[in-house]
XYZ file of C-alpha atoms in Angstrom:
738
model
C 21.777 28.495 16.690
C 22.131 28.769 13.177
C 24.937 25.766 12.811
C 21.911 23.983 14.913
C 19.008 24.786 12.745
C 20.924 23.774 9.808
C 21.776 20.244 11.255
C 18.189 20.017 11.900
C 16.940 20.751 8.176
C 19.151 18.615 6.818
C 18.627 15.458 9.638
C 15.162 16.341 8.786
C 15.147 15.869 5.139
C 17.833 13.029 5.354
C 14.832 11.043 7.862
C 12.390 12.160 5.297
C 14.250 10.884 2.390
C 15.213 7.941 4.081
C 11.259 7.087 4.585
C 10.331 7.133 1.354
C 13.453 5.158 0.206
C 12.055 2.366 2.737
C 9.007 2.673 2.033
C 9.296 2.701 -2.175
C 11.915 -0.672 -1.656
C 9.608 -2.322 0.243
C 6.319 -1.471 -1.848
C 8.623 -2.703 -4.839
C 9.552 -5.653 -3.314
C 6.535 -6.721 -1.976
C 5.435 -10.228 -3.087
C 2.850 -9.866 -5.598
C 0.401 -12.938 -4.911
C -0.663 -15.782 -7.444
C -3.863 -17.563 -7.124
C -4.120 -20.493 -9.617
C -7.419 -22.438 -10.485
C -6.281 -25.516 -12.220
C -7.680 -27.819 -13.783
C -6.340 -31.267 -15.567
C -5.894 -29.472 -19.239
C -6.186 -25.613 -18.035
C -5.713 -22.785 -15.551
C -6.985 -19.440 -14.723
C -4.302 -17.367 -13.106
C -5.484 -14.662 -10.462
C -2.741 -11.828 -9.394
C -2.325 -10.011 -6.485
C -0.305 -6.860 -7.189
C 1.207 -4.856 -4.382
C -1.628 -2.400 -4.548
C -3.674 -5.389 -3.578
C -5.926 -5.357 -7.365
C -6.442 -8.561 -8.219
C -6.160 -9.557 -11.885
C -6.597 -12.418 -14.289
C -2.650 -12.740 -15.287
C -3.984 -15.925 -17.573
C -6.297 -17.924 -19.002
C -5.558 -20.842 -20.841
C -3.375 -24.134 -21.166
C -2.244 -24.800 -17.844
C 1.989 -24.551 -17.458
C 3.659 -27.775 -16.214
C 6.306 -25.285 -14.472
C 4.001 -23.102 -12.799
C 7.227 -20.516 -11.591
C 6.614 -19.381 -15.410
C 3.637 -18.367 -15.150
C 5.400 -14.979 -13.711
C 7.140 -14.444 -17.061
C 3.547 -13.819 -18.530
C 3.372 -10.185 -18.349
C 6.233 -9.601 -19.726
C 5.127 -11.557 -23.181
C 2.855 -8.993 -23.899
C 3.744 -5.086 -25.229
C 0.177 -4.021 -25.063
C -1.266 -0.610 -24.770
C -0.107 1.037 -21.019
C -3.630 0.174 -19.089
C -3.966 3.527 -17.401
C -6.328 2.194 -14.739
C -4.513 -0.768 -13.584
C -8.117 -2.826 -13.151
C -8.400 -3.310 -16.995
C -8.045 -7.012 -16.479
C -9.598 -7.233 -13.017
C -11.103 -10.661 -11.526
C -14.143 -8.209 -10.696
C -14.178 -5.123 -12.083
C -15.951 -2.515 -10.196
C -17.547 1.033 -11.233
C -17.061 4.529 -10.223
C -13.359 4.310 -9.420
C -10.674 3.846 -11.504
C -12.100 1.327 -13.766
C -12.649 2.494 -17.579
C -14.527 -0.242 -18.867
C -17.677 -2.172 -18.411
C -17.917 -3.025 -14.429
C -19.091 -6.397 -13.074
C -20.419 -4.725 -10.145
C -21.725 -1.267 -9.697
C -23.460 -0.272 -6.194
C -24.661 2.770 -4.689
C -23.615 2.599 -1.278
C -25.694 2.827 2.277
C -24.390 6.968 2.306
C -25.119 7.836 -1.487
C -21.265 7.237 -2.071
C -21.579 5.596 -6.295
C -18.047 4.398 -6.382
C -16.347 1.127 -5.326
C -13.179 -0.396 -4.893
C -11.881 -4.029 -4.130
C -9.077 -5.022 -3.080
C -7.827 -8.548 -1.954
C -8.439 -9.462 1.270
C -7.520 -13.652 1.519
C -7.855 -16.080 -0.555
C -8.041 -20.137 0.155
C -8.242 -23.241 -1.763
C -10.466 -26.317 -0.225
C -10.453 -29.835 -1.960
C -14.056 -31.446 -2.295
C -13.452 -34.425 -3.469
C -11.128 -36.077 -5.197
C -11.579 -34.238 -8.599
C -13.140 -31.087 -7.230
C -11.710 -28.228 -5.565
C -13.088 -24.896 -4.364
C -10.968 -21.712 -4.252
C -12.503 -18.672 -2.794
C -10.982 -14.890 -2.677
C -11.877 -12.095 -1.259
C -12.060 -8.800 -1.605
C -13.450 -6.028 0.179
C -13.701 -1.698 -0.961
C -10.923 0.160 0.599
C -12.984 2.687 2.260
C -16.524 0.799 3.139
C -17.758 -2.779 5.386
C -18.369 -4.000 1.776
C -17.332 -7.358 0.182
C -16.688 -9.969 -2.542
C -16.316 -13.321 -2.509
C -14.957 -14.503 -5.467
C -15.668 -18.816 -5.714
C -14.276 -20.953 -8.336
C -15.355 -24.723 -8.048
C -12.892 -26.683 -10.626
C -13.841 -29.918 -12.181
C -10.308 -31.531 -12.836
C -10.734 -34.412 -15.264
C -13.688 -32.419 -16.703
C -11.641 -29.534 -17.409
C -15.006 -27.218 -15.932
C -14.944 -24.108 -14.039
C -18.066 -23.017 -11.718
C -17.740 -18.846 -11.330
C -20.031 -16.734 -8.879
C -19.738 -14.728 -6.243
C -21.210 -13.276 -2.881
C -21.967 -9.900 -2.308
C -22.546 -8.482 1.499
C -21.567 -5.720 3.417
C -22.310 -4.174 7.187
C -22.839 -0.185 6.062
C -25.357 1.424 8.219
C -28.065 1.151 6.217
C -29.480 -0.399 2.315
C -26.573 -1.065 -0.398
C -28.384 -0.815 -4.037
C -26.595 -3.081 -6.499
C -27.334 -1.954 -9.694
C -24.936 -4.749 -11.683
C -23.796 -8.173 -10.218
C -22.380 -9.892 -12.742
C -21.317 -13.276 -12.232
C -18.188 -13.721 -13.898
C -15.758 -11.546 -14.643
C -12.958 -13.052 -17.655
C -10.037 -11.841 -20.191
C -9.106 -13.739 -22.553
C -5.873 -12.934 -24.789
C -5.671 -13.612 -28.585
C -5.082 -12.199 -32.233
C -8.603 -11.846 -32.726
C -12.562 -13.514 -31.159
C -15.170 -15.264 -33.161
C -18.204 -15.668 -31.037
C -20.990 -18.442 -32.094
C -24.493 -17.832 -30.494
C -28.236 -18.662 -30.681
C -31.337 -16.951 -31.797
C -34.401 -18.426 -32.252
C -38.489 -18.475 -31.675
C -40.707 -21.344 -30.515
C -40.423 -24.115 -33.284
C -36.733 -22.390 -34.363
C -34.859 -23.168 -31.455
C -30.908 -23.050 -31.144
C -30.134 -20.907 -34.695
C -26.960 -20.352 -34.728
C -24.623 -17.400 -35.859
C -21.019 -16.952 -35.621
C -19.121 -13.817 -36.074
C -15.876 -11.875 -35.285
C -15.962 -10.078 -32.829
C -14.914 -6.159 -32.990
C -14.163 -3.882 -30.551
C -17.176 -2.464 -28.303
C -19.333 -4.643 -26.336
C -21.710 -7.526 -27.514
C -24.295 -8.342 -25.300
C -26.713 -11.549 -25.460
C -29.507 -11.635 -22.728
C -33.085 -12.157 -22.212
C -35.446 -10.115 -20.726
C -38.563 -12.569 -20.854
C -38.420 -13.637 -17.188
C -39.787 -17.053 -17.600
C -39.469 -19.269 -20.394
C -36.456 -16.559 -20.225
C -33.961 -18.723 -23.756
C -37.300 -18.730 -26.524
C -35.586 -15.870 -28.185
C -31.824 -16.946 -27.481
C -30.539 -19.051 -25.156
C -27.568 -18.323 -22.910
C -25.038 -20.382 -24.624
C -22.133 -19.332 -26.437
C -18.689 -20.453 -28.001
C -15.681 -18.054 -28.306
C -13.188 -19.257 -30.606
C -9.553 -18.048 -30.101
C -7.628 -16.935 -33.037
C -10.157 -18.736 -35.676
C -13.533 -20.515 -35.688
C -12.769 -23.631 -33.858
C -13.589 -26.519 -36.064
C -15.096 -29.812 -34.448
C -11.854 -31.017 -33.892
C -9.000 -27.870 -33.784
C -8.762 -24.971 -32.315
C -9.239 -23.207 -29.003
C -12.505 -22.424 -27.898
C -14.395 -21.554 -24.809
C -18.264 -22.676 -24.142
C -19.863 -20.743 -21.286
C -23.243 -20.985 -20.282
C -24.672 -18.740 -16.967
C -27.033 -21.490 -15.199
C -29.946 -19.592 -14.219
C -33.401 -20.107 -15.135
C -34.272 -16.313 -15.984
C -33.469 -13.260 -17.128
C -29.476 -13.124 -18.105
C -26.895 -11.379 -19.460
C -23.719 -11.720 -21.018
C -21.570 -8.943 -22.037
C -17.946 -9.381 -24.654
C -16.019 -6.324 -24.694
C -12.993 -6.510 -27.080
C -11.297 -3.494 -25.442
C -8.493 -1.056 -26.457
C -5.730 -3.532 -25.532
C -7.121 -6.057 -27.904
C -8.225 -8.373 -25.131
C -11.559 -9.452 -24.892
C -13.290 -9.270 -21.002
C -15.998 -11.662 -20.719
C -18.635 -10.593 -18.226
C -22.154 -12.946 -17.745
C -24.684 -12.675 -15.291
C -28.063 -12.143 -13.734
C -29.922 -9.646 -16.009
C -29.430 -6.136 -14.363
C -33.209 -5.004 -16.925
C -35.217 -3.968 -14.418
C -33.802 -5.413 -11.358
C -31.917 -3.226 -9.138
C -31.246 -5.052 -5.753
C -31.480 -3.584 -2.330
C -29.005 -5.522 -0.020
C -29.443 -5.271 3.717
C -26.531 -5.020 6.343
C -25.504 -8.263 7.059
C -27.432 -9.986 4.248
C -25.780 -12.341 1.169
C -26.454 -12.061 -2.351
C -25.268 -14.649 -3.801
C -25.109 -14.551 -7.966
C -25.642 -17.906 -10.532
C -23.329 -19.860 -11.328
C -21.118 -19.168 -14.837
C -19.876 -22.254 -16.492
C -17.631 -22.637 -18.724
C -15.215 -24.994 -20.158
C -12.120 -24.523 -22.442
C -10.669 -26.892 -25.388
C -7.951 -27.106 -27.298
C -8.696 -29.409 -29.657
C -11.693 -28.260 -31.241
C -15.795 -28.091 -29.916
C -16.632 -31.786 -29.877
C -13.832 -31.851 -26.808
C -15.478 -28.813 -25.150
C -18.551 -30.673 -25.740
C -17.902 -33.870 -24.200
C -15.921 -32.061 -21.009
C -19.615 -31.168 -20.724
C -21.572 -34.070 -21.148
C -19.364 -36.106 -18.705
C -19.782 -32.575 -15.994
C -23.222 -33.181 -16.456
C -23.875 -37.153 -16.212
C -21.617 -36.947 -13.201
C -22.649 -33.708 -11.329
C -25.402 -31.963 -12.282
C -28.522 -33.650 -13.800
C -30.788 -35.940 -11.952
C -29.426 -39.800 -12.463
C -27.004 -38.560 -14.892
C -25.397 -41.807 -14.545
C -28.798 -44.000 -14.877
C -31.479 -45.035 -17.404
C -34.640 -43.439 -18.478
C -38.440 -44.300 -19.449
C -39.419 -44.849 -23.003
C -42.872 -43.081 -23.473
C -45.970 -42.778 -25.536
C -47.507 -39.374 -25.110
C -51.765 -38.933 -25.809
C -50.897 -35.511 -27.211
C -50.830 -35.886 -30.981
C -53.369 -38.597 -31.093
C -56.255 -36.892 -28.990
C -54.910 -33.686 -28.056
C -57.955 -31.719 -25.716
C -60.572 -33.746 -26.894
C -60.043 -37.586 -24.761
C -61.850 -39.802 -22.368
C -61.266 -42.643 -19.981
C -61.893 -45.064 -23.126
C -59.764 -43.772 -25.174
C -56.870 -43.413 -22.808
C -57.734 -46.899 -21.870
C -56.981 -47.212 -25.442
C -53.834 -45.633 -25.197
C -52.928 -47.818 -22.503
C -52.952 -50.836 -24.366
C -51.738 -49.369 -27.359
C -48.035 -48.615 -25.142
C -47.659 -51.812 -24.026
C -47.940 -53.082 -27.879
C -45.812 -50.600 -28.796
C -43.191 -52.095 -25.904
C -42.219 -49.065 -24.252
C -42.249 -48.224 -20.567
C -44.745 -45.619 -20.074
C -47.875 -43.681 -20.970
C -47.795 -40.370 -20.887
C -51.283 -38.246 -20.474
C -50.623 -34.700 -21.846
C -52.398 -31.542 -21.162
C -56.589 -31.445 -20.434
C -56.903 -33.834 -18.153
C -58.545 -31.052 -15.435
C -60.370 -28.316 -14.397
C -64.647 -28.374 -13.954
C -65.989 -25.236 -13.683
C -63.725 -23.475 -16.827
C -63.320 -27.152 -18.386
C -59.735 -27.258 -20.168
C -61.046 -28.155 -23.447
C -58.704 -25.579 -24.784
C -56.010 -23.311 -24.057
C -58.300 -20.630 -22.929
C -59.238 -22.128 -19.778
C -58.680 -24.192 -16.761
C -55.084 -23.341 -16.353
C -54.347 -23.293 -12.362
C -57.501 -25.314 -11.438
C -55.920 -28.704 -10.984
C -58.626 -31.462 -10.007
C -60.007 -34.018 -12.449
C -62.216 -32.946 -15.163
C -65.343 -34.756 -13.880
C -66.799 -35.388 -17.188
C -63.233 -36.639 -18.816
C -62.226 -38.876 -15.779
C -64.512 -39.705 -13.748
C -62.940 -42.051 -11.917
C -59.682 -40.287 -11.522
C -55.745 -39.798 -12.267
C -55.978 -42.722 -9.580
C -58.124 -45.073 -12.409
C -55.447 -44.123 -15.142
C -52.499 -45.302 -12.828
C -54.421 -48.666 -12.085
C -55.013 -49.013 -15.347
C -51.995 -48.132 -16.337
C -50.477 -51.065 -13.843
C -52.750 -53.161 -15.921
C -50.952 -53.002 -18.703
C -47.327 -53.743 -17.106
C -46.761 -50.256 -18.161
C -46.194 -46.587 -16.099
C -48.303 -43.344 -16.184
C -47.466 -40.221 -16.300
C -48.754 -36.610 -16.487
C -48.313 -33.254 -17.735
C -48.652 -29.966 -15.738
C -48.372 -26.654 -15.964
C -48.228 -25.432 -12.271
C -46.299 -21.695 -13.094
C -49.161 -20.360 -15.139
C -52.985 -19.377 -14.944
C -55.987 -18.502 -16.863
C -58.111 -15.579 -16.972
C -61.019 -17.797 -17.312
C -59.996 -19.765 -14.353
C -61.453 -20.556 -10.462
C -57.877 -19.949 -9.422
C -58.069 -16.120 -11.363
C -61.206 -15.611 -9.666
C -60.143 -16.325 -5.857
C -56.560 -15.495 -5.699
C -55.944 -12.245 -7.855
C -53.522 -11.387 -6.122
C -51.454 -14.274 -6.348
C -50.645 -12.976 -10.099
C -47.959 -11.181 -12.049
C -50.313 -7.725 -13.321
C -49.752 -4.247 -13.626
C -53.041 -2.826 -11.345
C -54.400 -0.532 -13.425
C -53.089 -1.815 -16.363
C -55.277 -3.783 -19.225
C -53.548 -7.608 -19.002
C -52.030 -8.798 -22.139
C -51.376 -12.934 -22.408
C -48.940 -14.782 -24.048
C -50.488 -18.166 -25.062
C -53.797 -16.500 -23.236
C -52.425 -16.989 -19.795
C -50.516 -14.896 -17.391
C -47.832 -16.553 -14.452
C -48.042 -16.864 -10.905
C -45.584 -14.371 -8.369
C -43.698 -17.588 -7.371
C -41.911 -14.687 -5.091
C -44.973 -15.243 -2.635
C -44.262 -17.905 -0.429
C -48.144 -18.536 -0.638
C -48.033 -19.258 -4.406
C -44.643 -21.167 -3.512
C -46.759 -23.764 -1.373
C -49.571 -24.042 -3.995
C -46.961 -25.272 -7.041
C -45.526 -27.216 -4.686
C -49.219 -28.673 -3.905
C -49.627 -29.148 -7.023
C -46.969 -31.582 -7.466
C -47.106 -33.176 -4.062
C -50.950 -33.627 -3.951
C -50.641 -35.551 -7.430
C -47.992 -37.767 -5.915
C -49.094 -38.424 -2.745
C -52.455 -39.626 -3.888
C -50.740 -41.746 -6.957
C -47.596 -43.028 -5.128
C -47.039 -45.082 -8.487
C -47.043 -42.090 -10.639
C -43.627 -42.608 -12.785
C -43.319 -39.153 -14.329
C -43.854 -35.294 -14.565
C -43.646 -33.707 -17.681
C -43.413 -30.066 -16.748
C -44.767 -27.206 -19.063
C -44.312 -23.315 -19.115
C -45.342 -21.752 -21.583
C -45.407 -17.707 -20.852
C -43.666 -14.882 -20.281
C -43.500 -12.176 -18.117
C -46.322 -9.022 -18.678
C -46.788 -6.180 -17.217
C -43.841 -7.421 -14.043
C -45.410 -6.213 -11.185
C -45.976 -8.386 -7.568
C -48.451 -7.674 -5.191
C -46.661 -9.683 -2.263
C -43.293 -7.367 -3.058
C -42.601 -4.182 -1.922
C -39.447 -3.575 -4.120
C -40.464 -4.162 -7.298
C -37.327 -4.424 -8.729
C -36.931 -7.642 -7.268
C -39.437 -9.571 -9.104
C -37.585 -10.947 -11.665
C -34.909 -12.331 -9.269
C -37.424 -13.340 -6.475
C -39.428 -15.361 -9.400
C -36.719 -17.340 -9.751
C -35.569 -18.357 -6.544
C -39.359 -19.278 -5.332
C -39.244 -20.972 -8.302
C -36.227 -23.408 -7.139
C -37.208 -23.332 -3.188
C -40.065 -25.117 -4.839
C -38.308 -27.568 -6.785
C -35.931 -28.003 -4.004
C -38.992 -29.123 -1.648
C -40.342 -31.173 -4.469
C -36.723 -33.435 -4.991
C -36.353 -33.494 -1.196
C -39.421 -35.657 -0.897
C -39.629 -36.845 -4.254
C -35.881 -37.452 -5.161
C -35.786 -39.989 -7.970
C -38.894 -39.041 -9.997
C -38.331 -38.490 -13.449
C -39.335 -35.199 -14.571
C -39.068 -33.462 -17.986
C -38.323 -30.030 -18.363
C -40.765 -28.641 -21.292
C -41.270 -24.791 -21.621
C -42.561 -25.000 -25.362
C -39.597 -26.162 -26.238
C -36.058 -24.650 -25.566
C -36.796 -21.871 -23.630
C -35.572 -23.382 -20.288
C -32.303 -24.679 -21.146
C -29.681 -24.263 -18.545
C -28.239 -26.251 -15.744
C -29.635 -24.679 -13.115
C -32.876 -26.068 -14.140
C -31.674 -29.448 -15.116
C -30.054 -29.880 -11.473
C -33.962 -31.092 -10.865
C -34.897 -32.578 -13.345
C -33.763 -35.897 -16.039
C -34.657 -34.121 -19.331
C -35.500 -31.185 -21.699
C -37.949 -31.041 -24.033
C -35.654 -28.762 -27.306
C -38.071 -28.198 -29.083
C -41.870 -28.767 -30.350
C -40.903 -28.721 -33.730
C -40.710 -32.527 -34.181
C -39.959 -32.386 -38.237
C -37.096 -34.668 -37.769
C -34.815 -33.252 -40.642
C -35.325 -29.469 -38.271
C -34.494 -31.926 -35.462
C -31.484 -33.048 -36.517
C -30.329 -29.412 -36.689
C -31.746 -28.119 -33.319
C -30.672 -31.306 -32.166
C -27.206 -30.883 -33.171
C -26.498 -27.633 -32.147
C -28.135 -28.371 -28.392
C -25.582 -32.034 -28.132
C -22.760 -28.933 -27.943
C -24.189 -28.403 -24.305
C -25.958 -31.082 -23.128
C -25.894 -35.090 -23.441
C -27.537 -37.269 -25.160
C -29.700 -38.496 -22.344
C -31.008 -35.171 -21.223
C -32.392 -34.610 -24.691
C -36.032 -35.625 -24.964
C -36.968 -36.783 -28.782
C -40.788 -37.877 -29.922
C -41.435 -39.594 -32.741
C -44.577 -37.857 -34.399
C -46.389 -37.196 -37.176
C -44.798 -34.372 -37.971
C -42.152 -34.158 -41.375
C -42.885 -35.815 -44.694
C -40.203 -38.497 -43.713
C -40.962 -42.075 -42.972
C -41.222 -43.404 -39.517
C -37.924 -44.819 -40.021
C -36.827 -41.707 -40.617
C -38.629 -40.423 -37.390
C -37.812 -43.138 -35.322
C -33.993 -42.898 -35.986
C -33.717 -39.473 -35.430
C -35.636 -39.487 -31.786
C -33.099 -42.385 -30.973
C -30.592 -40.173 -30.563
C -31.138 -39.187 -26.891
C -34.436 -40.331 -24.568
C -37.019 -41.789 -27.028
C -40.459 -41.576 -27.043
C -43.738 -41.461 -29.055
C -46.386 -39.296 -29.700
C -48.573 -41.416 -32.589
C -51.643 -42.940 -32.858
C -50.111 -46.659 -32.810
C -53.594 -47.899 -33.891
C -53.496 -45.983 -37.298
C -50.085 -47.661 -38.555
C -49.449 -49.844 -40.450
C -48.430 -53.360 -40.250
C -44.976 -52.929 -41.393
C -44.739 -50.011 -39.649
C -45.859 -51.309 -36.181
C -43.438 -54.083 -36.576
C -40.776 -51.445 -37.436
C -41.198 -49.423 -34.228
C -41.191 -52.766 -31.941
C -38.178 -53.605 -33.886
C -36.547 -50.158 -33.210
C -37.463 -49.998 -29.438
C -36.100 -53.020 -29.277
C -33.331 -51.958 -30.665
C -32.714 -48.958 -28.878
C -32.718 -50.777 -25.211
C -29.585 -52.519 -26.793
C -27.247 -49.634 -27.567
C -29.752 -46.757 -25.157
C -26.374 -47.092 -23.003
C -23.943 -45.646 -25.359
C -25.891 -43.433 -26.803
C -26.778 -42.224 -22.806
C -23.275 -42.561 -21.374
C -21.356 -43.002 -24.589
C -18.508 -40.086 -26.129
C -20.217 -38.209 -28.936
C -18.297 -36.887 -32.340
C -20.020 -35.454 -34.722
C -18.556 -37.025 -38.219
C -20.375 -34.706 -41.219
C -22.494 -31.471 -39.974
C -25.504 -31.143 -42.100
C -24.988 -27.534 -42.593
C -22.206 -28.111 -44.630
C -23.433 -31.972 -46.580
C -25.555 -33.748 -47.703
C -25.166 -36.185 -45.084
C -25.238 -35.681 -41.031
C -23.224 -38.320 -38.809
C -23.281 -38.657 -35.732
C -21.451 -41.786 -33.591
C -21.966 -42.583 -30.571
C -18.655 -44.879 -28.628
C -18.964 -46.630 -25.061
C -15.472 -45.328 -22.886
C -14.177 -48.427 -23.603
C -13.658 -48.079 -27.474
C -15.687 -51.549 -28.380
C -18.933 -50.602 -28.517
C -20.993 -47.522 -30.668
C -24.131 -46.411 -32.572
C -23.349 -44.572 -36.056
C -26.050 -42.283 -36.743
C -26.933 -41.161 -40.682
C -29.335 -39.436 -42.057
C -29.742 -37.690 -46.189
C -30.540 -34.136 -45.363
C -30.586 -32.876 -48.827
C -33.024 -33.126 -51.538
C -31.095 -32.507 -54.542
C -30.311 -34.909 -56.945
C -27.422 -37.748 -56.145
C -27.242 -36.617 -52.748
C -25.631 -38.951 -50.752
C -22.793 -40.475 -48.751
C -20.474 -39.962 -51.851
C -17.173 -40.140 -49.836
C -16.126 -42.144 -46.815
C -16.900 -40.158 -44.025
C -14.049 -40.862 -41.021
C -14.783 -41.982 -38.138
C -13.475 -40.715 -34.895
C -12.487 -41.819 -31.431
C -11.452 -44.981 -32.069
C -9.024 -47.357 -30.907
C -6.500 -47.554 -33.754
C -5.584 -50.994 -32.995
C -8.790 -52.850 -32.387
C -10.750 -54.541 -34.690
C -14.672 -53.506 -35.465
C -17.335 -55.320 -37.395
C -19.988 -52.587 -38.754
C -23.705 -54.040 -39.040
C -26.857 -52.166 -39.936
C -29.678 -52.324 -37.347
C -33.092 -50.746 -37.513
C -34.104 -51.860 -40.873
C -37.537 -51.239 -41.912
C -39.229 -54.862 -42.601
C -39.116 -56.247 -46.223
C -35.628 -54.134 -46.904
C -32.143 -55.968 -46.875
C -28.892 -54.199 -46.508
C -26.365 -53.280 -48.592
C -23.697 -52.990 -45.785
C -21.607 -55.944 -45.708
C -21.847 -57.330 -42.028
C -18.946 -60.223 -41.735
C -16.399 -57.939 -42.436
C -14.038 -56.047 -40.280
C -12.612 -52.761 -39.918
C -9.305 -51.525 -37.302
C -9.811 -48.443 -35.978
C -7.229 -47.030 -38.033
C -8.356 -47.343 -40.967
C -11.731 -46.303 -39.877
C -10.285 -43.121 -38.668
C -7.877 -42.671 -41.415
C -10.457 -43.923 -45.020
C -13.174 -44.119 -43.151
C -16.696 -45.478 -44.344
C -19.063 -45.480 -46.286
C -22.683 -46.230 -44.994
C -24.531 -45.520 -48.287
C -26.207 -42.929 -47.678
C -29.163 -42.009 -50.571
C -32.310 -41.551 -51.516
C -34.314 -44.425 -50.928
C -31.539 -45.164 -47.522
C -32.268 -41.680 -46.212
C -31.703 -42.840 -42.584
C -28.697 -45.141 -41.899
C -28.520 -46.578 -38.278
C -24.794 -48.862 -37.809
C -23.938 -50.606 -35.371
C -19.924 -51.022 -34.468
C -18.935 -54.250 -32.028
C -15.345 -54.783 -31.202
C -13.971 -58.155 -32.990
C -11.637 -60.442 -32.162
C -9.398 -60.724 -35.255
């Protein structure tokens, strides 16, 4: 009996040992799944561990031999990852994670942990240039899922990343953080180029070395969210990227509301990047079966400096995002600086004739045309009451549209439909439509408040503003959509969960814009927002262009447009010639030509030679605008580092281009003392350079009968002879037959 018991014990131990051994071997030999997300040049490679953790294995240049991605882990000798999720593709809070999470939740039963593991993945081809990879993650305990989406645009080296969160728990789940993207970069150092500003001071750049800890870029303004800081940034690896050298990631969140971007250099010296909607005052209560979709984080990675990353974004935007991105645009004359609020039909009729005289396509009627009980004679009243002011326009907008047609020009109009003045009939009739805290003193931004677009009735009202104008005036050819206020005292009379307001406001805005584009898909619309308050690609999928800044001083605009141009193509930048600044009409017009040209001047007050110059410049612009809008942009000399700013636009065939050069320094003898090296040309081709946009009565110092090879122009360069007295020089390049 003892022998039998001993044998049983020995066999039992043997069985247990053998079972453990089999489990260990099976676990060790379990196949690690690699999920490559690739573009033409780059690869983001996700790795699924035997324990089903999904981590980022690699983000960098695509390898020719994909099997070599398996060697990457062994190439690093860094401090241990104690949690095994430091490089997580979507880091969750409350379980093993020790770093900043991408997602944090409270389950229906009160549990605050989340442990997301691999469930499945697939890649689907969208078209011949783009694919969509989805990775499904599931909590190891709860019926809670996150699906990560990666949409690639191969030729443009662009990736859009977002996620969908859902659950089937018995009750609602509280989402307290919900990023769109979670990336990891490995390098010796990380340099952040970010932007700050205010009204008329948009896109002020700062570049700093990221140190350990978290750097957060964010907005809590609700609307006009990019006023103080846009969701646009660059991260250079190892050293600050230059225009043509270095590895740099451009990032942008496609969301027209509060955003949050966390950049964390962790204890392993890696950079963790999280981007998404700001969770500030925005806890979201997710019902069982409901899906929560985050906005897309957009990025491109360049190994040839900032210029290449910029051109990637430009091509992508024109091909995939902007309304009519490959099409044309209207050149306009705006009445704002000519009349401000003080106009009538007679004044506007005269301006319509000036539009034709100037040679542009469209007349834009700006603010002040509406409201009767509280007339819109300044910015204190009338906003929200969108009927024509009978004193100023007794025959209505339709009369002006007909007058424009009679003058062989088109007609456009300004609106600000998301806003309301306290001194308005709308405020009196529908106080429950307005975002404001009950019982608290109202606080105004630009003398106005924000309408509650989370409310479907308000959505219908805002849609009706646009629809009413276009229904009555089918030939109305342009809408300038403004948005000048931020959200104070955030409260919705419509919503039960007040923490949903910042999110539902933006969702409501998109619903309105989708309805407008569904009914009026081709009407050009400018995204204004008092300047660069709304510069994101989610809004720009509904608009043909954006307004970079109310600051139209041409010297300031060179700097503002320079920085915006990294992220947005010239066809999307609305630039107007105004009376701001002390520069000549030539300088002002030349600067505005680097985008979608417009005028906001009193044509009747121009000197004869100034008018002649503007008329000639419009004709010249018409001959080169296709190159500016659809060509490749090359920044040649930076205004922050040189006394001359120089920018080249070159068509895709490398046959035609436009070179803009501006004196940006007032110092003695400042100018183009050295030749400026061009970029992007075909070395073997020959080019003829001719100065255009000459002011009447002046002659050019540029010899137009000479030709130069592309090799010469890129190696030695060309001197546009910029100096005092020649502070704006525009050169037209054409391929020459030798």
